[in-house]
Amino acid sequence: MTRLSVRKTYKLYIGGAFPRSESGRTFEVAGHNVARASRKDARDAVRAARGAFSSWSGLTAYNRGQVLYRLAEMMEARAPDLEAACSGRAEVDAAIDRTVWYSGWADKLAQVLGGSNPVAGPYFDFTIPEPTGVVATLAPPEPPLLGIVSRVLPALVGGNTVVVVAAEPAAVAAVEFAECLATSDFPAGSINVLTGSAAELGPWLAGHMDVNAIDLSGVAGDTSALEGAAAENVKRVIRSTADAQSPWEIAAFLELKTVWHPIGV
């Protein structure tokens, strides 16, 4: 008997679940219907990220590294699906390797970015890296998978929670990536994936008073309007490239806290 194939629905990823957009809107990418996130969806994603912040940042650095390594395992298991959604196996392999690389940095950040500082006086002086908070990321369109991986992992490694807006041409790759995230032991809401228009959602995320940093690496052209909106609550603005890989990419999403303690007390 001939059967109808089950067509996949590409939804948003918010709070650990896969809802359709509350607006009911969709758009087409490579023959697939993909949910078009609204401003309400973006607000829901920020609320989920804020709610998950204590859970994700409260894990030990070693545990965060384990979760990120689990993500690499899930990407490896779903490599054929990811390959079909991006430029090919080479890009998938690069994205998996980068995930493993960042997972290894999770428990090394404090030693590399922080440490004991020499001071003139009877004090111990320590610098400790801490997460900034909720990070909004406007992901680059190319490469579809490696671009989103390269921008969300540096924020996640240090304990931040993330709301990422995938570029429209990369929406299918972003949802396939979200399905790997969903089975990787991340606390629900620690990373949220929105598909839709960055031009529509970007200004609202830049001006959102509960977003602590915004990554504009995926924005081409003038970013002055987004930077102006971000300045309203002294939001940190980050710019980088779609293929960056460095511990300093992680440092861009961290605050350095210095503690003084008297010697002998």
mmCIF file of C-alpha atoms in Angstrom:
data_model
loop_
_atom_site.group_PDB
_atom_site.id
_atom_site.type_symbol
_atom_site.label_atom_id
_atom_site.label_comp_id
_atom_site.label_asym_id
_atom_site.label_seq_id
_atom_site.Cartn_x
_atom_site.Cartn_y
_atom_site.Cartn_z
ATOM 1 C CA MET A 1 0.000 0.000 0.000
ATOM 2 C CA THR A 2 1.284 3.431 -0.909
ATOM 3 C CA ARG A 3 1.652 5.749 2.079
ATOM 4 C CA LEU A 4 2.083 9.467 2.414
ATOM 5 C CA SER A 5 5.415 10.608 3.799
ATOM 6 C CA VAL A 6 5.383 12.594 7.037
ATOM 7 C CA ARG A 7 6.549 16.088 6.228
ATOM 8 C CA LYS A 8 8.658 17.782 8.839
ATOM 9 C CA THR A 9 7.468 20.977 10.513
ATOM 10 C CA TYR A 10 10.254 23.436 11.374
ATOM 11 C CA LYS A 11 9.252 25.211 14.589
ATOM 12 C CA LEU A 12 10.820 27.569 17.093
ATOM 13 C CA TYR A 13 12.780 26.311 20.098
ATOM 14 C CA ILE A 14 11.775 28.180 23.261
ATOM 15 C CA GLY A 15 12.073 27.037 26.860
ATOM 16 C CA GLY A 16 13.023 23.503 25.864
ATOM 17 C CA ALA A 17 9.924 23.050 23.678
ATOM 18 C CA PHE A 18 9.161 23.401 19.956
ATOM 19 C CA PRO A 19 6.189 25.771 19.618
ATOM 20 C CA ARG A 20 4.807 27.299 16.461
ATOM 21 C CA SER A 21 4.944 31.071 16.302
ATOM 22 C CA GLU A 22 2.100 32.624 18.268
ATOM 23 C CA SER A 23 1.420 34.722 15.164
ATOM 24 C CA GLY A 24 0.863 31.626 13.017
ATOM 25 C CA ARG A 25 3.235 33.008 10.393
ATOM 26 C CA THR A 26 5.618 30.887 8.336
ATOM 27 C CA PHE A 27 8.098 31.418 5.526
ATOM 28 C CA GLU A 28 9.632 29.072 2.984
ATOM 29 C CA VAL A 29 13.270 27.970 2.870
ATOM 30 C CA ALA A 30 14.440 25.338 0.379
ATOM 31 C CA GLY A 31 10.921 23.957 0.039
ATOM 32 C CA HIS A 32 10.278 23.789 3.796
ATOM 33 C CA ASN A 33 7.786 25.832 5.799
ATOM 34 C CA VAL A 34 9.524 27.409 8.786
ATOM 35 C CA ALA A 35 7.934 29.281 11.689
ATOM 36 C CA ARG A 36 8.399 33.062 11.541
ATOM 37 C CA ALA A 37 8.961 34.303 15.093
ATOM 38 C CA SER A 38 7.112 37.381 16.297
ATOM 39 C CA ARG A 39 8.031 39.976 18.922
ATOM 40 C CA LYS A 40 5.885 38.013 21.382
ATOM 41 C CA ASP A 41 7.941 34.897 20.651
ATOM 42 C CA ALA A 42 11.120 36.922 21.251
ATOM 43 C CA ARG A 43 9.786 38.138 24.611
ATOM 44 C CA ASP A 44 8.891 34.561 25.556
ATOM 45 C CA ALA A 45 12.406 33.453 24.631
ATOM 46 C CA VAL A 46 14.011 36.179 26.764
ATOM 47 C CA ARG A 47 11.765 35.219 29.681
ATOM 48 C CA ALA A 48 12.796 31.566 29.269
ATOM 49 C CA ALA A 49 16.477 32.516 29.104
ATOM 50 C CA ARG A 50 16.224 34.619 32.247
ATOM 51 C CA GLY A 51 14.432 31.807 34.072
ATOM 52 C CA ALA A 52 17.135 29.318 33.093
ATOM 53 C CA PHE A 53 20.079 31.565 33.978
ATOM 54 C CA SER A 54 20.492 30.368 37.559
ATOM 55 C CA SER A 55 20.281 26.710 36.495
ATOM 56 C CA TRP A 56 22.850 26.979 33.693
ATOM 57 C CA SER A 57 25.270 29.400 35.348
ATOM 58 C CA GLY A 58 24.902 27.463 38.613
ATOM 59 C CA LEU A 59 26.334 24.284 37.114
ATOM 60 C CA THR A 60 30.003 23.679 37.753
ATOM 61 C CA ALA A 61 32.262 24.571 34.858
ATOM 62 C CA TYR A 62 33.060 20.868 34.489
ATOM 63 C CA ASN A 63 29.342 20.040 34.177
ATOM 64 C CA ARG A 64 28.843 22.709 31.512
ATOM 65 C CA GLY A 65 31.706 21.150 29.578
ATOM 66 C CA GLN A 66 30.011 17.760 29.836
ATOM 67 C CA VAL A 67 26.753 19.165 28.457
ATOM 68 C CA LEU A 68 28.560 20.814 25.551
ATOM 69 C CA TYR A 69 30.373 17.561 24.802
ATOM 70 C CA ARG A 70 26.999 15.816 24.855
ATOM 71 C CA LEU A 71 25.874 18.344 22.235
ATOM 72 C CA ALA A 72 28.799 17.274 20.031
ATOM 73 C CA GLU A 73 27.707 13.646 20.474
ATOM 74 C CA MET A 74 24.164 14.483 19.394
ATOM 75 C CA MET A 75 25.432 16.418 16.382
ATOM 76 C CA GLU A 76 27.552 13.446 15.380
ATOM 77 C CA ALA A 77 24.524 11.151 15.681
ATOM 78 C CA ARG A 78 22.409 13.503 13.560
ATOM 79 C CA ALA A 79 25.149 14.324 11.056
ATOM 80 C CA PRO A 80 23.153 13.253 7.959
ATOM 81 C CA ASP A 81 20.258 15.596 8.879
ATOM 82 C CA LEU A 82 22.650 18.455 9.589
ATOM 83 C CA GLU A 83 24.537 17.762 6.362
ATOM 84 C CA ALA A 84 21.344 18.068 4.323
ATOM 85 C CA ALA A 85 20.635 21.461 5.915
ATOM 86 C CA CYS A 86 24.007 23.097 5.268
ATOM 87 C CA SER A 87 26.845 23.088 2.741
ATOM 88 C CA GLY A 88 27.831 19.482 3.373
ATOM 89 C CA ARG A 89 29.732 17.073 5.594
ATOM 90 C CA ALA A 90 32.832 19.263 5.857
ATOM 91 C CA GLU A 91 30.800 22.018 7.507
ATOM 92 C CA VAL A 92 29.138 19.532 9.875
ATOM 93 C CA ASP A 93 32.518 18.108 10.885
ATOM 94 C CA ALA A 94 33.863 21.620 11.505
ATOM 95 C CA ALA A 95 30.826 22.473 13.654
ATOM 96 C CA ILE A 96 31.196 19.285 15.716
ATOM 97 C CA ASP A 97 34.934 19.833 16.169
ATOM 98 C CA ARG A 98 34.302 23.405 17.284
ATOM 99 C CA THR A 99 31.729 22.215 19.808
ATOM 100 C CA VAL A 100 34.233 19.756 21.282
ATOM 101 C CA TRP A 101 36.865 22.507 21.360
ATOM 102 C CA TYR A 102 34.642 24.905 23.296
ATOM 103 C CA SER A 103 33.492 22.146 25.659
ATOM 104 C CA GLY A 104 37.110 21.685 26.673
ATOM 105 C CA TRP A 105 37.417 25.354 27.607
ATOM 106 C CA ALA A 106 34.548 25.329 30.105
ATOM 107 C CA ASP A 107 36.660 24.403 33.156
ATOM 108 C CA LYS A 108 39.772 26.321 32.078
ATOM 109 C CA LEU A 109 38.353 29.836 31.802
ATOM 110 C CA ALA A 110 38.935 30.781 35.433
ATOM 111 C CA GLN A 111 42.615 29.893 35.193
ATOM 112 C CA VAL A 112 43.213 31.660 31.880
ATOM 113 C CA LEU A 113 41.019 34.754 32.273
ATOM 114 C CA GLY A 114 41.206 35.104 36.045
ATOM 115 C CA GLY A 115 43.783 34.469 38.735
ATOM 116 C CA SER A 116 45.664 35.999 41.625
ATOM 117 C CA ASN A 117 46.854 39.576 41.153
ATOM 118 C CA PRO A 118 50.017 41.052 42.725
ATOM 119 C CA VAL A 119 49.117 44.053 44.903
ATOM 120 C CA ALA A 120 51.046 46.398 47.188
ATOM 121 C CA GLY A 121 49.544 45.687 50.568
ATOM 122 C CA PRO A 122 48.495 42.927 52.962
ATOM 123 C CA TYR A 123 45.755 41.545 50.715
ATOM 124 C CA PHE A 124 44.878 38.598 48.549
ATOM 125 C CA ASP A 125 43.496 39.919 45.263
ATOM 126 C CA PHE A 126 41.594 37.542 42.938
ATOM 127 C CA THR A 127 39.921 38.080 39.575
ATOM 128 C CA ILE A 128 37.101 35.697 38.675
ATOM 129 C CA PRO A 129 35.199 35.537 35.337
ATOM 130 C CA GLU A 130 31.412 35.556 35.689
ATOM 131 C CA PRO A 131 28.645 35.314 33.056
ATOM 132 C CA THR A 132 27.099 38.547 31.817
ATOM 133 C CA GLY A 133 23.515 37.185 31.827
ATOM 134 C CA VAL A 134 21.068 36.846 28.945
ATOM 135 C CA VAL A 135 22.691 37.209 25.520
ATOM 136 C CA ALA A 136 20.777 37.939 22.299
ATOM 137 C CA THR A 137 22.568 36.755 19.162
ATOM 138 C CA LEU A 138 21.811 37.714 15.572
ATOM 139 C CA ALA A 139 23.454 34.798 13.779
ATOM 140 C CA PRO A 140 25.227 35.116 10.427
ATOM 141 C CA PRO A 141 23.628 33.552 7.333
ATOM 142 C CA GLU A 142 26.814 31.829 6.159
ATOM 143 C CA PRO A 143 27.903 29.201 6.818
ATOM 144 C CA PRO A 144 24.412 28.055 7.887
ATOM 145 C CA LEU A 145 25.369 25.602 10.639
ATOM 146 C CA LEU A 146 28.907 26.631 11.543
ATOM 147 C CA GLY A 147 27.825 30.286 11.735
ATOM 148 C CA ILE A 148 25.229 29.705 14.461
ATOM 149 C CA VAL A 149 27.484 27.247 16.327
ATOM 150 C CA SER A 150 30.384 29.716 16.273
ATOM 151 C CA ARG A 151 28.289 32.501 17.794
ATOM 152 C CA VAL A 152 26.207 30.721 20.462
ATOM 153 C CA LEU A 153 28.886 28.458 21.966
ATOM 154 C CA PRO A 154 31.206 31.218 23.255
ATOM 155 C CA ALA A 155 28.280 32.738 25.146
ATOM 156 C CA LEU A 156 27.087 29.394 26.543
ATOM 157 C CA VAL A 157 30.490 28.128 27.707
ATOM 158 C CA GLY A 158 30.854 30.852 30.318
ATOM 159 C CA GLY A 159 27.384 30.311 31.811
ATOM 160 C CA ASN A 160 25.294 32.833 29.871
ATOM 161 C CA THR A 161 21.874 31.937 28.508
ATOM 162 C CA VAL A 162 21.104 32.713 24.880
ATOM 163 C CA VAL A 163 18.328 33.823 22.551
ATOM 164 C CA VAL A 164 19.547 33.401 18.976
ATOM 165 C CA VAL A 165 17.807 34.684 15.861
ATOM 166 C CA ALA A 166 18.844 32.506 12.933
ATOM 167 C CA ALA A 167 19.279 34.218 9.589
ATOM 168 C CA GLU A 168 16.391 33.337 7.262
ATOM 169 C CA PRO A 169 18.510 31.429 4.683
ATOM 170 C CA ALA A 170 19.980 29.345 7.538
ATOM 171 C CA ALA A 171 16.666 28.616 9.273
ATOM 172 C CA VAL A 172 16.517 24.895 8.451
ATOM 173 C CA ALA A 173 20.056 24.334 9.737
ATOM 174 C CA ALA A 174 19.174 26.272 12.891
ATOM 175 C CA VAL A 175 16.158 24.083 13.657
ATOM 176 C CA GLU A 176 18.129 20.897 12.987
ATOM 177 C CA PHE A 177 20.738 22.252 15.413
ATOM 178 C CA ALA A 178 17.984 23.005 17.946
ATOM 179 C CA GLU A 179 16.918 19.362 17.809
ATOM 180 C CA CYS A 180 20.454 18.427 18.862
ATOM 181 C CA LEU A 181 20.267 20.957 21.696
ATOM 182 C CA ALA A 182 16.973 19.466 22.901
ATOM 183 C CA THR A 183 18.633 16.106 23.633
ATOM 184 C CA SER A 184 21.875 17.434 25.113
ATOM 185 C CA ASP A 185 20.958 17.995 28.798
ATOM 186 C CA PHE A 186 20.788 21.786 28.596
ATOM 187 C CA PRO A 187 18.394 23.197 31.210
ATOM 188 C CA ALA A 188 15.179 24.220 29.444
ATOM 189 C CA GLY A 189 15.468 27.827 28.298
ATOM 190 C CA SER A 190 19.248 28.079 28.518
ATOM 191 C CA ILE A 191 19.355 28.404 24.726
ATOM 192 C CA ASN A 192 16.396 29.441 22.576
ATOM 193 C CA VAL A 193 16.326 29.438 18.765
ATOM 194 C CA LEU A 194 14.110 31.837 16.810
ATOM 195 C CA THR A 195 13.685 31.650 13.047
ATOM 196 C CA GLY A 196 12.450 34.743 11.270
ATOM 197 C CA SER A 197 13.533 38.230 10.344
ATOM 198 C CA ALA A 198 16.531 39.663 12.193
ATOM 199 C CA ALA A 199 15.512 43.082 10.854
ATOM 200 C CA GLU A 200 12.177 42.676 12.677
ATOM 201 C CA LEU A 201 13.364 41.060 15.907
ATOM 202 C CA GLY A 202 16.808 42.662 16.274
ATOM 203 C CA PRO A 203 15.647 46.133 17.405
ATOM 204 C CA TRP A 204 13.310 44.620 20.016
ATOM 205 C CA LEU A 205 16.034 42.426 21.444
ATOM 206 C CA ALA A 206 18.534 45.298 21.364
ATOM 207 C CA GLY A 207 16.125 47.436 23.370
ATOM 208 C CA HIS A 208 14.882 44.702 25.721
ATOM 209 C CA MET A 209 15.709 45.730 29.289
ATOM 210 C CA ASP A 210 16.255 42.134 30.432
ATOM 211 C CA VAL A 211 18.871 41.337 27.772
ATOM 212 C CA ASN A 212 22.389 41.993 29.050
ATOM 213 C CA ALA A 213 24.398 41.668 25.835
ATOM 214 C CA ILE A 214 23.754 41.504 22.118
ATOM 215 C CA ASP A 215 25.944 39.896 19.478
ATOM 216 C CA LEU A 216 25.648 41.701 16.140
ATOM 217 C CA SER A 217 28.048 39.432 14.252
ATOM 218 C CA GLY A 218 25.342 38.412 11.793
ATOM 219 C CA VAL A 219 24.308 41.955 10.881
ATOM 220 C CA ALA A 220 25.606 43.346 7.613
ATOM 221 C CA GLY A 221 25.803 47.086 7.173
ATOM 222 C CA ASP A 222 25.034 49.898 9.586
ATOM 223 C CA THR A 223 24.404 48.801 13.184
ATOM 224 C CA SER A 224 24.097 52.253 14.729
ATOM 225 C CA ALA A 225 20.340 51.957 15.369
ATOM 226 C CA LEU A 226 20.808 48.634 17.176
ATOM 227 C CA GLU A 227 23.715 50.038 19.167
ATOM 228 C CA GLY A 228 21.616 53.046 20.148
ATOM 229 C CA ALA A 229 18.811 50.803 21.397
ATOM 230 C CA ALA A 230 21.339 48.677 23.303
ATOM 231 C CA ALA A 231 22.751 51.778 24.997
ATOM 232 C CA GLU A 232 19.435 52.390 26.770
ATOM 233 C CA ASN A 233 20.325 49.818 29.439
ATOM 234 C CA VAL A 234 24.100 49.869 28.902
ATOM 235 C CA LYS A 235 23.885 46.562 27.058
ATOM 236 C CA ARG A 236 27.188 45.056 25.998
ATOM 237 C CA VAL A 237 27.585 44.935 22.188
ATOM 238 C CA ILE A 238 29.733 42.217 20.606
ATOM 239 C CA ARG A 239 30.896 41.947 17.008
ATOM 240 C CA SER A 240 32.918 39.113 15.546
ATOM 241 C CA THR A 241 32.922 36.810 12.534
ATOM 242 C CA ALA A 242 31.109 33.640 11.569
ATOM 243 C CA ASP A 243 34.290 31.567 11.699
ATOM 244 C CA ALA A 244 35.974 32.843 14.868
ATOM 245 C CA GLN A 245 37.336 30.326 17.378
ATOM 246 C CA SER A 246 39.257 31.607 20.385
ATOM 247 C CA PRO A 247 39.054 31.818 24.187
ATOM 248 C CA TRP A 248 38.776 35.575 23.667
ATOM 249 C CA GLU A 249 35.457 34.956 21.929
ATOM 250 C CA ILE A 250 34.293 33.527 25.283
ATOM 251 C CA ALA A 251 35.813 36.440 27.206
ATOM 252 C CA ALA A 252 33.666 38.897 25.259
ATOM 253 C CA PHE A 253 30.588 37.520 27.080
ATOM 254 C CA LEU A 254 32.073 37.518 30.579
ATOM 255 C CA GLU A 255 32.427 40.039 33.381
ATOM 256 C CA LEU A 256 35.620 40.031 35.455
ATOM 257 C CA LYS A 257 34.935 40.300 39.185
ATOM 258 C CA THR A 258 37.840 41.277 41.448
ATOM 259 C CA VAL A 259 37.789 40.379 45.145
ATOM 260 C CA TRP A 260 40.120 41.766 47.825
ATOM 261 C CA HIS A 261 40.670 39.871 51.082
ATOM 262 C CA PRO A 262 42.961 40.914 53.943
ATOM 263 C CA ILE A 263 45.816 38.539 54.694
ATOM 264 C CA GLY A 264 45.629 36.944 58.135
ATOM 265 C CA VAL A 265 41.904 37.536 58.696
#
